[in-house]
XYZ file of N, CA and C in Angstrom:
738
model
N -76.013 115.300 -160.735
C -75.718 115.269 -162.159
C -76.149 113.943 -162.773
N -75.847 112.836 -162.066
C -76.208 111.530 -162.604
C -77.716 111.371 -162.693
N -78.444 111.944 -161.715
C -79.898 111.851 -161.737
C -80.476 112.544 -162.964
N -79.812 113.547 -163.442
C -80.277 114.280 -164.609
C -79.855 113.606 -165.916
N -79.064 112.545 -165.796
C -78.616 111.830 -166.986
C -77.495 112.518 -167.721
N -76.729 113.352 -167.000
C -75.631 114.087 -167.631
C -74.308 113.333 -167.460
N -73.415 113.544 -168.406
C -72.061 113.017 -168.318
C -71.108 114.197 -168.352
N -70.196 114.257 -167.396
C -69.221 115.332 -167.366
C -67.914 114.874 -167.991
N -67.331 115.730 -168.810
C -66.031 115.467 -169.408
C -65.042 116.459 -168.825
N -63.970 115.967 -168.253
C -62.944 116.818 -167.665
C -61.959 117.258 -168.742
N -61.845 118.570 -168.935
C -60.912 119.121 -169.912
C -59.684 119.629 -169.167
N -58.519 119.151 -169.542
C -57.299 119.558 -168.858
C -56.728 118.428 -168.030
N -55.565 118.676 -167.475
C -54.848 117.659 -166.723
C -55.185 117.760 -165.242
N -55.853 116.762 -164.653
C -56.216 116.850 -163.233
C -55.023 116.794 -162.294
N -53.860 116.435 -162.818
C -52.673 116.392 -161.956
C -52.145 117.779 -161.642
N -52.416 118.749 -162.503
C -51.781 120.048 -162.254
C -52.631 121.256 -162.632
N -53.827 121.046 -163.156
C -54.548 122.163 -163.734
C -54.982 123.217 -162.710
N -55.193 122.829 -161.446
C -55.536 123.823 -160.432
C -54.314 124.608 -159.984
N -53.153 124.025 -160.107
C -51.979 124.597 -159.470
C -51.511 125.928 -160.050
N -51.550 126.162 -161.371
C -51.075 127.459 -161.853
C -51.852 128.642 -161.299
N -53.162 128.456 -161.059
C -53.966 129.549 -160.519
C -53.713 129.782 -159.046
N -53.695 128.730 -158.291
C -53.484 128.857 -156.854
C -53.168 127.491 -156.272
N -52.383 127.488 -155.208
C -52.090 126.241 -154.503
C -53.097 125.973 -153.395
N -54.013 126.926 -153.171
C -54.999 126.768 -152.107
C -56.395 127.116 -152.603
N -57.376 126.470 -151.977
C -58.770 126.768 -152.284
C -59.597 126.533 -151.019
N -60.284 127.560 -150.571
C -61.121 127.480 -149.367
C -60.349 126.939 -148.160
N -59.109 127.362 -148.050
C -58.302 126.957 -146.906
C -57.611 125.621 -147.040
N -57.861 124.901 -148.139
C -57.231 123.590 -148.349
C -56.068 123.716 -149.326
N -55.022 122.945 -149.090
C -53.848 122.977 -149.943
C -54.000 122.003 -151.096
N -53.812 122.510 -152.324
C -53.936 121.674 -153.516
C -52.612 121.607 -154.273
N -51.500 121.829 -153.594
C -50.216 121.857 -154.281
C -49.730 120.472 -154.686
N -50.328 119.420 -154.112
C -49.946 118.061 -154.490
C -50.847 117.563 -155.617
N -50.552 116.393 -156.141
C -51.377 115.815 -157.203
C -52.805 115.628 -156.709
N -53.785 116.023 -157.530
C -55.190 115.962 -157.110
C -55.987 114.914 -157.876
N -55.295 114.027 -158.601
C -56.001 113.081 -159.461
C -56.738 111.997 -158.689
N -56.537 111.914 -157.366
C -57.238 110.903 -156.583
C -58.195 111.500 -155.566
N -58.650 112.714 -155.796
C -59.491 113.391 -154.813
C -60.963 113.020 -154.966
N -61.719 113.286 -153.914
C -63.163 113.019 -153.943
C -63.852 113.862 -155.002
N -63.328 115.056 -155.242
C -63.923 115.929 -156.260
C -63.915 115.254 -157.628
N -62.768 114.679 -157.999
C -62.689 114.028 -159.307
C -63.467 112.717 -159.333
N -63.553 112.057 -158.188
C -64.360 110.844 -158.108
C -65.819 111.163 -158.375
N -66.323 112.201 -157.720
C -67.738 112.540 -157.867
C -68.061 113.129 -159.242
N -67.076 113.813 -159.834
C -67.337 114.466 -161.121
C -67.183 113.519 -162.307
N -66.047 112.833 -162.377
C -65.757 112.033 -163.577
C -65.320 110.617 -163.260
N -65.506 110.204 -162.008
C -65.169 108.845 -161.583
C -63.716 108.504 -161.912
N -62.829 109.469 -161.722
C -61.389 109.327 -161.933
C -61.005 109.072 -163.397
N -61.939 109.219 -164.305
C -61.644 108.928 -165.710
C -60.718 109.991 -166.283
N -59.605 109.546 -166.856
C -58.632 110.460 -167.428
C -58.249 110.023 -168.832
N -57.905 111.009 -169.633
C -57.360 110.733 -170.965
C -55.892 111.157 -170.938
N -54.988 110.207 -171.089
C -53.551 110.487 -171.033
C -52.943 110.236 -172.410
N -52.331 111.262 -172.985
C -51.700 111.099 -174.293
C -50.391 110.345 -174.147
N -50.217 109.301 -174.928
C -48.985 108.518 -174.920
C -48.238 108.646 -176.250
N -48.783 109.440 -177.153
C -48.121 109.709 -178.424
C -48.460 111.134 -178.834
N -47.582 111.771 -179.602
C -47.785 113.191 -179.930
C -48.969 113.427 -180.857
N -49.770 114.422 -180.521
C -50.874 114.853 -181.382
C -50.660 116.283 -181.861
N -49.971 117.087 -181.047
C -49.737 118.483 -181.391
C -48.353 118.702 -181.987
N -47.348 117.949 -181.506
C -45.965 118.254 -181.868
C -45.246 117.010 -182.405
N -44.007 117.201 -182.840
C -43.239 116.067 -183.366
C -42.779 115.157 -182.221
N -42.330 113.962 -182.571
C -41.986 112.950 -181.567
C -40.823 113.390 -180.675
N -39.864 114.098 -181.249
C -38.695 114.521 -180.471
C -39.104 115.505 -179.374
N -39.965 116.454 -179.719
C -40.421 117.425 -178.721
C -41.320 116.759 -177.690
N -42.194 115.879 -178.136
C -43.081 115.170 -177.215
C -42.272 114.369 -176.195
N -41.196 113.720 -176.669
C -40.362 112.929 -175.770
C -39.685 113.812 -174.727
N -39.216 115.006 -175.142
C -38.539 115.893 -174.193
C -39.535 116.444 -173.170
N -40.694 116.879 -173.647
C -41.708 117.411 -172.733
C -42.136 116.339 -171.733
N -42.224 115.103 -172.178
C -42.655 114.009 -171.297
C -41.694 113.822 -170.123
N -40.435 114.211 -170.293
C -39.473 114.033 -169.205
C -39.691 115.008 -168.062
N -40.414 116.124 -168.303
C -40.659 117.084 -167.217
C -42.095 117.006 -166.704
N -42.908 116.142 -167.305
C -44.259 115.920 -166.797
C -44.173 115.056 -165.547
N -45.275 114.973 -164.795
C -45.301 114.130 -163.606
C -44.890 112.700 -163.968
N -43.907 112.169 -163.257
C -43.414 110.823 -163.533
C -42.271 110.778 -164.518
N -41.937 111.918 -165.159
C -40.843 111.951 -166.122
C -39.487 111.938 -165.433
N -38.440 111.595 -166.182
C -37.122 111.420 -165.579
C -36.519 112.738 -165.096
N -36.995 113.873 -165.602
C -36.490 115.172 -165.141
C -37.431 115.838 -164.138
N -38.575 115.246 -163.876
C -39.611 115.907 -163.077
C -39.152 116.248 -161.662
N -38.259 115.445 -161.099
C -37.833 115.672 -159.713
C -36.451 116.306 -159.606
N -35.898 116.714 -160.743
C -34.625 117.419 -160.708
C -34.805 118.788 -160.056
N -33.770 119.308 -159.384
C -33.832 120.712 -158.951
C -34.118 121.591 -160.167
N -34.960 122.602 -160.001
C -35.389 123.364 -161.172
C -34.218 124.009 -161.902
N -33.224 124.505 -161.195
C -32.067 125.113 -161.861
C -31.345 124.113 -162.758
N -31.256 122.867 -162.315
C -30.625 121.822 -163.121
C -31.473 121.514 -164.352
N -32.768 121.408 -164.149
C -33.687 121.153 -165.262
C -33.591 122.268 -166.298
N -33.540 123.518 -165.794
C -33.485 124.668 -166.693
C -32.177 124.699 -167.485
N -31.075 124.326 -166.862
C -29.795 124.241 -167.569
C -29.883 123.239 -168.716
N -30.513 122.107 -168.471
C -30.667 121.088 -169.513
C -31.581 121.588 -170.633
N -32.617 122.325 -170.259
C -33.526 122.883 -171.267
C -32.804 123.902 -172.145
N -31.974 124.727 -171.538
C -31.246 125.738 -172.322
C -30.240 125.100 -173.272
N -29.686 123.959 -172.894
C -28.791 123.230 -173.797
C -29.574 122.597 -174.946
N -30.761 122.109 -174.641
C -31.589 121.465 -175.666
C -32.179 122.478 -176.645
N -32.487 123.690 -176.136
C -33.137 124.726 -176.953
C -32.303 126.014 -176.875
N -31.135 126.036 -177.521
C -30.192 127.158 -177.360
C -30.739 128.483 -177.902
N -30.305 129.562 -177.258
C -30.747 130.905 -177.633
C -30.182 131.321 -178.988
N -30.909 132.162 -179.684
C -30.444 132.736 -180.951
C -29.979 134.173 -180.771
N -30.336 134.798 -179.624
C -29.915 136.167 -179.366
C -30.842 137.235 -179.901
N -32.002 136.829 -180.401
C -32.963 137.802 -180.922
C -34.368 137.211 -180.857
N -35.404 138.058 -180.923
C -36.768 137.529 -180.917
C -37.012 136.602 -182.104
N -37.841 135.588 -181.867
C -38.245 134.686 -182.937
C -39.536 135.204 -183.574
N -40.092 134.446 -184.521
C -41.319 134.899 -185.186
C -42.463 135.037 -184.188
N -42.552 134.094 -183.240
C -43.488 134.189 -182.125
C -42.701 133.990 -180.845
N -43.075 134.721 -179.795
C -42.368 134.651 -178.525
C -43.377 134.568 -177.389
N -42.967 133.945 -176.280
C -43.812 133.898 -175.084
C -42.976 134.340 -173.885
N -43.615 135.066 -172.973
C -42.924 135.570 -171.788
C -43.815 135.398 -170.572
N -43.206 135.486 -169.418
C -43.965 135.392 -168.178
C -44.610 136.727 -167.828
N -43.908 137.825 -168.107
C -44.372 139.144 -167.674
C -44.742 140.038 -168.854
N -45.605 141.016 -168.570
C -45.967 142.003 -169.589
C -44.795 142.931 -169.901
N -43.964 143.207 -168.924
C -42.809 144.074 -169.158
C -41.890 143.480 -170.218
N -41.601 142.182 -170.101
C -40.773 141.518 -171.105
C -41.497 141.445 -172.437
N -42.791 141.170 -172.399
C -43.577 141.114 -173.645
C -43.425 142.415 -174.430
N -43.557 143.552 -173.763
C -43.449 144.844 -174.444
C -42.043 145.072 -174.982
N -41.039 144.661 -174.204
C -39.653 144.836 -174.630
C -39.356 143.982 -175.869
N -39.837 142.744 -175.868
C -39.607 141.854 -177.008
C -40.333 142.383 -178.252
N -41.550 142.868 -178.083
C -42.300 143.428 -179.210
C -41.540 144.606 -179.816
N -41.013 145.481 -178.972
C -40.266 146.660 -179.455
C -39.092 146.230 -180.340
N -38.317 145.258 -179.883
C -37.156 144.797 -180.649
C -37.605 144.052 -181.902
N -38.604 143.193 -181.767
C -39.077 142.382 -182.900
C -39.619 143.258 -184.025
N -40.315 144.329 -183.669
C -40.857 145.220 -184.698
C -39.740 145.941 -185.447
N -38.715 146.381 -184.741
C -37.585 147.045 -185.396
C -36.914 146.105 -186.386
N -36.727 144.857 -185.977
C -36.099 143.872 -186.871
C -36.994 143.581 -188.080
N -38.310 143.482 -187.840
C -39.243 143.192 -188.934
C -39.303 144.335 -189.940
N -39.295 145.577 -189.460
C -39.298 146.729 -190.368
C -38.041 146.757 -191.221
N -36.916 146.447 -190.597
C -35.649 146.425 -191.331
C -35.657 145.314 -192.377
N -36.259 144.175 -192.030
C -36.299 143.029 -192.955
C -37.313 143.232 -194.076
N -38.512 143.689 -193.737
C -39.605 143.741 -194.705
C -39.579 144.995 -195.572
N -39.045 146.094 -195.051
C -38.991 147.364 -195.774
C -40.336 147.706 -196.433
N -41.412 147.791 -195.655
C -42.725 148.085 -196.254
C -42.745 149.476 -196.895
N -43.439 149.586 -198.008
C -43.528 150.881 -198.695
C -44.381 151.861 -197.903
N -45.358 151.332 -197.183
C -46.219 152.190 -196.355
C -46.688 151.385 -195.157
N -46.900 152.051 -194.057
C -47.429 151.381 -192.870
C -48.165 152.405 -192.019
N -49.003 151.902 -191.136
C -49.743 152.756 -190.223
C -49.179 152.571 -188.820
N -49.121 153.645 -188.053
C -48.601 153.604 -186.693
C -49.747 153.823 -185.708
N -49.884 152.910 -184.755
C -50.892 153.039 -183.710
C -50.187 153.187 -182.369
N -50.447 154.269 -181.673
C -49.835 154.500 -180.362
C -50.766 154.000 -179.265
N -50.638 152.718 -178.940
C -51.394 152.131 -177.845
C -50.468 151.876 -176.671
N -50.635 150.726 -175.988
C -49.741 150.399 -174.869
C -48.302 150.252 -175.347
N -48.146 149.762 -176.580
C -46.853 149.729 -177.273
C -47.098 150.290 -178.665
N -46.213 151.114 -179.154
C -46.388 151.644 -180.514
C -46.322 150.493 -181.517
N -47.365 150.388 -182.358
C -47.449 149.310 -183.346
C -47.225 149.854 -184.742
N -46.414 149.144 -185.510
C -46.182 149.462 -186.919
C -46.877 148.370 -187.735
N -47.934 148.766 -188.445
C -48.804 147.772 -189.065
C -48.787 147.916 -190.583
N -48.596 146.789 -191.251
C -48.603 146.735 -192.709
C -49.011 145.315 -193.107
N -49.325 145.036 -194.361
C -49.776 143.700 -194.756
C -48.818 142.611 -194.296
N -49.398 141.538 -193.792
C -48.767 140.329 -193.223
C -48.515 140.441 -191.726
N -48.592 141.637 -191.146
C -48.393 141.771 -189.696
C -49.545 141.096 -188.958
N -49.204 140.341 -187.899
C -50.212 139.645 -187.104
C -50.462 140.388 -185.793
N -51.717 140.367 -185.370
C -52.144 141.099 -184.181
C -53.001 140.209 -183.297
N -53.136 140.591 -182.039
C -53.960 139.858 -181.078
C -55.065 140.783 -180.574
N -56.291 140.286 -180.551
C -57.384 141.043 -179.941
C -57.280 140.954 -178.424
N -57.437 142.083 -177.762
C -57.368 142.137 -176.298
C -58.677 142.725 -175.783
N -59.578 141.860 -175.319
C -60.941 142.272 -174.967
C -61.387 141.611 -173.670
N -62.177 142.336 -172.895
C -62.776 141.754 -171.695
C -63.999 140.915 -172.049
N -64.655 141.258 -173.158
C -65.812 140.496 -173.643
C -65.864 140.627 -175.157
N -66.571 139.736 -175.815
C -66.629 139.748 -177.273
C -67.237 141.053 -177.797
N -66.648 141.571 -178.869
C -67.148 142.793 -179.504
C -66.983 142.669 -181.013
N -68.035 143.026 -181.750
C -67.986 143.046 -183.212
C -67.555 141.704 -183.803
N -67.851 140.602 -183.096
C -67.447 139.285 -183.571
C -66.036 138.902 -183.180
N -65.315 139.798 -182.511
C -63.962 139.507 -182.027
C -64.036 138.952 -180.615
N -63.094 138.099 -180.261
C -63.003 137.600 -178.893
C -61.560 137.725 -178.404
N -61.386 137.675 -177.107
C -60.061 137.866 -176.528
C -59.067 136.832 -177.048
N -57.871 137.293 -177.395
C -56.758 136.476 -177.910
C -56.983 135.968 -179.329
N -58.007 136.462 -180.041
C -58.156 136.097 -181.450
C -56.924 136.581 -182.215
N -56.394 135.714 -183.063
C -55.221 136.043 -183.864
C -55.675 136.618 -185.200
N -55.196 137.805 -185.510
C -55.633 138.532 -186.701
C -54.453 138.864 -187.597
N -54.736 139.006 -188.886
C -53.697 139.439 -189.821
C -54.173 140.705 -190.542
N -53.316 141.700 -190.556
C -53.627 142.980 -191.198
C -53.691 142.805 -192.717
N -54.707 143.434 -193.351
C -54.828 143.374 -194.807
C -54.648 144.736 -195.468
N -55.372 145.759 -194.972
C -55.270 147.092 -195.580
C -55.865 148.125 -194.634
N -55.728 149.373 -195.015
C -56.307 150.440 -194.196
C -56.627 151.644 -195.075
N -57.484 152.520 -194.557
C -57.740 153.815 -195.177
C -57.741 154.861 -194.066
N -58.185 156.048 -194.347
C -58.096 157.136 -193.377
C -58.974 156.920 -192.150
N -59.993 156.057 -192.279
C -60.921 155.861 -191.165
C -60.900 154.452 -190.583
N -60.536 153.455 -191.394
C -60.709 152.067 -190.963
C -59.462 151.222 -191.209
N -59.404 150.122 -190.472
C -58.359 149.108 -190.651
C -59.056 147.783 -190.960
N -58.571 147.075 -191.972
C -59.209 145.847 -192.435
C -58.335 144.652 -192.041
N -58.953 143.705 -191.337
C -58.244 142.555 -190.782
C -58.996 141.276 -191.106
N -58.294 140.151 -191.028
C -58.970 138.858 -191.138
C -58.522 137.946 -190.009
N -59.396 137.050 -189.652
C -59.090 136.060 -188.625
C -58.070 135.077 -189.188
N -56.905 134.985 -188.551
C -55.835 134.107 -189.017
C -56.231 132.637 -188.925
N -57.190 132.321 -188.050
C -57.560 130.929 -187.807
C -59.016 130.645 -188.212
N -59.569 131.506 -189.043
C -60.951 131.337 -189.483
C -61.191 132.102 -190.769
N -62.460 132.304 -191.094
C -62.820 132.958 -192.350
C -63.274 134.399 -192.182
N -63.490 134.853 -190.936
C -64.068 136.168 -190.724
C -63.119 137.290 -191.133
N -63.735 138.372 -191.603
C -63.005 139.603 -191.892
C -63.657 140.743 -191.114
N -62.830 141.713 -190.711
C -63.308 142.780 -189.854
C -62.841 144.129 -190.394
N -63.728 145.106 -190.288
C -63.386 146.491 -190.582
C -63.589 147.284 -189.303
N -62.493 147.812 -188.760
C -62.523 148.426 -187.437
C -61.941 149.835 -187.499
N -62.397 150.676 -186.609
C -61.897 152.047 -186.563
C -60.468 152.078 -186.020
N -59.750 153.127 -186.344
C -58.382 153.286 -185.840
C -58.381 153.337 -184.315
N -59.353 154.038 -183.737
C -59.390 154.181 -182.278
C -59.660 152.837 -181.597
N -60.526 152.003 -182.179
C -60.786 150.679 -181.615
C -59.528 149.828 -181.673
N -58.829 149.858 -182.790
C -57.609 149.054 -182.939
C -56.529 149.526 -181.978
N -56.427 150.832 -181.805
C -55.424 151.382 -180.893
C -55.652 150.876 -179.469
N -56.910 150.753 -179.083
C -57.249 150.352 -177.722
C -57.239 148.842 -177.530
N -57.625 148.075 -178.552
C -57.910 146.653 -178.346
C -57.015 145.679 -179.115
N -56.033 146.172 -179.842
C -55.143 145.259 -180.561
C -53.730 145.324 -180.001
N -53.075 144.170 -179.950
C -51.703 144.047 -179.484
C -50.892 143.317 -180.557
N -49.594 143.496 -180.530
C -48.728 142.776 -181.462
C -48.687 141.296 -181.121
N -48.696 140.455 -182.154
C -48.581 139.006 -181.950
C -47.123 138.544 -181.950
N -46.183 139.490 -181.934
C -44.773 139.101 -181.825
C -44.504 138.392 -180.506
N -45.251 138.772 -179.447
C -45.012 138.157 -178.147
C -46.306 138.054 -177.352
N -46.520 136.884 -176.738
C -47.669 136.619 -175.887
C -47.168 136.365 -174.462
N -48.018 136.627 -173.487
C -47.701 136.118 -172.152
C -48.108 134.647 -172.096
N -47.485 133.908 -171.207
C -47.816 132.492 -171.047
C -49.273 132.310 -170.668
N -49.818 133.256 -169.891
C -51.223 133.151 -169.487
C -52.154 133.236 -170.684
N -51.821 134.059 -171.673
C -52.721 134.266 -172.809
C -52.526 133.261 -173.932
N -51.417 132.508 -173.917
C -51.173 131.561 -175.023
C -51.601 130.145 -174.685
N -52.120 129.910 -173.476
C -52.551 128.559 -173.118
C -53.692 128.111 -174.029
N -53.604 126.878 -174.492
C -54.606 126.348 -175.409
C -54.273 126.603 -176.872
N -53.231 127.376 -177.148
C -52.877 127.724 -178.526
C -51.701 126.884 -179.013
N -51.721 126.539 -180.298
C -50.602 125.857 -180.937
C -49.853 126.855 -181.792
N -48.525 126.885 -181.658
C -47.700 127.841 -182.394
C -46.904 127.090 -183.455
N -47.155 127.421 -184.703
C -46.511 126.715 -185.802
C -45.271 127.398 -186.341
N -44.943 128.591 -185.806
C -43.766 129.325 -186.256
C -42.580 129.005 -185.340
N -41.447 129.678 -185.575
C -40.360 129.598 -184.608
C -40.834 130.212 -183.295
N -40.325 129.705 -182.174
C -40.816 130.118 -180.861
C -39.662 130.464 -179.932
N -39.676 131.698 -179.402
C -38.706 132.120 -178.408
C -39.341 132.164 -177.025
N -38.653 131.603 -176.040
C -39.158 131.583 -174.662
C -38.318 132.544 -173.822
N -38.997 133.442 -173.097
C -38.333 134.495 -172.339
C -38.725 134.425 -170.866
N -37.925 135.060 -170.043
C -38.202 135.193 -168.596
C -37.893 133.938 -167.795
N -37.121 133.004 -168.325
C -36.859 131.780 -167.552
C -36.017 132.058 -166.307
N -35.333 133.223 -166.266
C -34.552 133.580 -165.083
C -35.403 134.299 -164.031
N -36.649 134.576 -164.357
C -37.538 135.262 -163.411
C -37.813 134.359 -162.214
N -37.880 134.944 -161.029
C -38.039 134.147 -159.802
C -39.348 133.356 -159.780
N -40.341 133.773 -160.576
C -41.615 133.060 -160.578
C -41.746 132.087 -161.750
N -40.699 132.002 -162.569
C -40.730 131.020 -163.654
C -40.509 129.636 -163.053
N -41.325 128.679 -163.450
C -41.303 127.351 -162.829
C -41.382 126.272 -163.899
N -41.327 125.026 -163.462
C -41.457 123.918 -164.394
C -42.831 123.944 -165.056
N -43.835 124.442 -164.359
C -45.169 124.569 -164.973
C -45.120 125.533 -166.158
N -44.425 126.666 -165.959
C -44.312 127.648 -167.034
C -43.510 127.086 -168.201
N -42.433 126.366 -167.905
C -41.621 125.758 -168.960
C -42.434 124.743 -169.753
N -43.199 123.923 -169.046
C -44.046 122.914 -169.704
C -45.053 123.599 -170.629
N -45.705 124.650 -170.133
C -46.688 125.378 -170.943
C -46.042 125.958 -172.192
N -44.871 126.587 -172.028
C -44.199 127.220 -173.162
C -43.783 126.193 -174.218
N -43.110 125.139 -173.796
C -42.631 124.128 -174.751
C -43.778 123.442 -175.471
N -44.862 123.186 -174.752
C -45.971 122.423 -175.333
C -46.838 123.248 -176.278
N -46.525 124.534 -176.457
C -47.243 125.333 -177.470
C -46.747 125.011 -178.875
N -45.496 124.565 -178.988
C -44.851 124.454 -180.295
C -45.148 123.124 -180.987
N -44.980 123.110 -182.297
C -45.139 121.879 -183.080
C -43.816 121.136 -183.278
N -42.702 121.875 -183.266
C -41.432 121.256 -183.675
C -40.317 121.567 -182.681
N -39.570 120.561 -182.326
C -38.434 120.680 -181.415
C -37.419 121.705 -181.928
N -37.098 121.628 -183.207
C -36.009 122.425 -183.760
C -36.343 123.900 -183.895
N -37.604 124.286 -183.720
C -37.979 125.698 -183.909
C -38.009 126.470 -182.586
N -37.672 125.827 -181.470
C -37.762 126.456 -180.144
C -36.384 126.952 -179.705
N -36.375 128.104 -179.052
C -35.158 128.591 -178.407
C -35.534 129.249 -177.081
N -34.697 129.071 -176.078
C -34.878 129.747 -174.794
C -33.967 130.961 -174.816
N -34.565 132.150 -174.900
C -33.813 133.373 -175.151
C -33.354 134.086 -173.883
N -34.084 133.950 -172.797
C -33.670 134.615 -171.555
C -34.296 133.919 -170.375
C-alpha cells in the first residue's frame, strides 16, 4: 500500500469493532483488545482517533456512555450490575417510544405491533393503507418506514429511512427522510421491501443517529451484552430521551 502512495484511514473503534461479528478469525482469538496488533501496525501504524468530547450526543449522555467504554469506571463491573445501573439511569416508560431498538427480530415485530396500535389511537388518521408484509403495516402521512433490500433498487438502499406522503390505487409516494429524493413505488414492492421504523434491530441501526425518544428492548436476553448496550445508548442524541423498556 505504501509503495502505491496510498493512505489508509481506519473507520471504527479498533478496540472492539471485530468483536460483535466474531471472537475468532482463521483460528485466532480476537476477544481481547486488538489495538496493538500487527494488523493495525501494518495498516494504519496504530493511528487512532479517540473522541474526548461529545459530537453526536449531549454531555450527560456522553459521560455515561464513557463509563462503559474500555477503561471506563463501569467497564469491569459484572454485566448484571452494570445493567441494573443502566435501568436506574434510563427508567422504563412501559410502552414503545417514538423509535425503538431490539436485539431480536421477534421483539422488533412485537414492538411494532404495539407501537402502531398506539399511533393509530393517537393520530386518528382519516384514511390509511394497509400492507400485509412480514408485519401488517398501517401507513398514512407522517409514518416512517425503513427500506429492506439486499442490494440497491430504484435509488433505494438498505436501511434508508423514508416518510410516507400519499398513495393511489397503484402507487405509494415516499420521500427520503435524510435527503431530497422522492420515490413512487408499487404496492407490491412496498409490501415486500418496506418495514416499520417504529423499531430497528441493533444490527441495522449501527451508524445511525436517533433524534427522537428511544426505547431499548431485549436487555434481559441471554445474548444482550455491554457491546449491545453501548451500541443502543450511543445512537441517541439526548440522555433524557432514552428508556430501557425490557
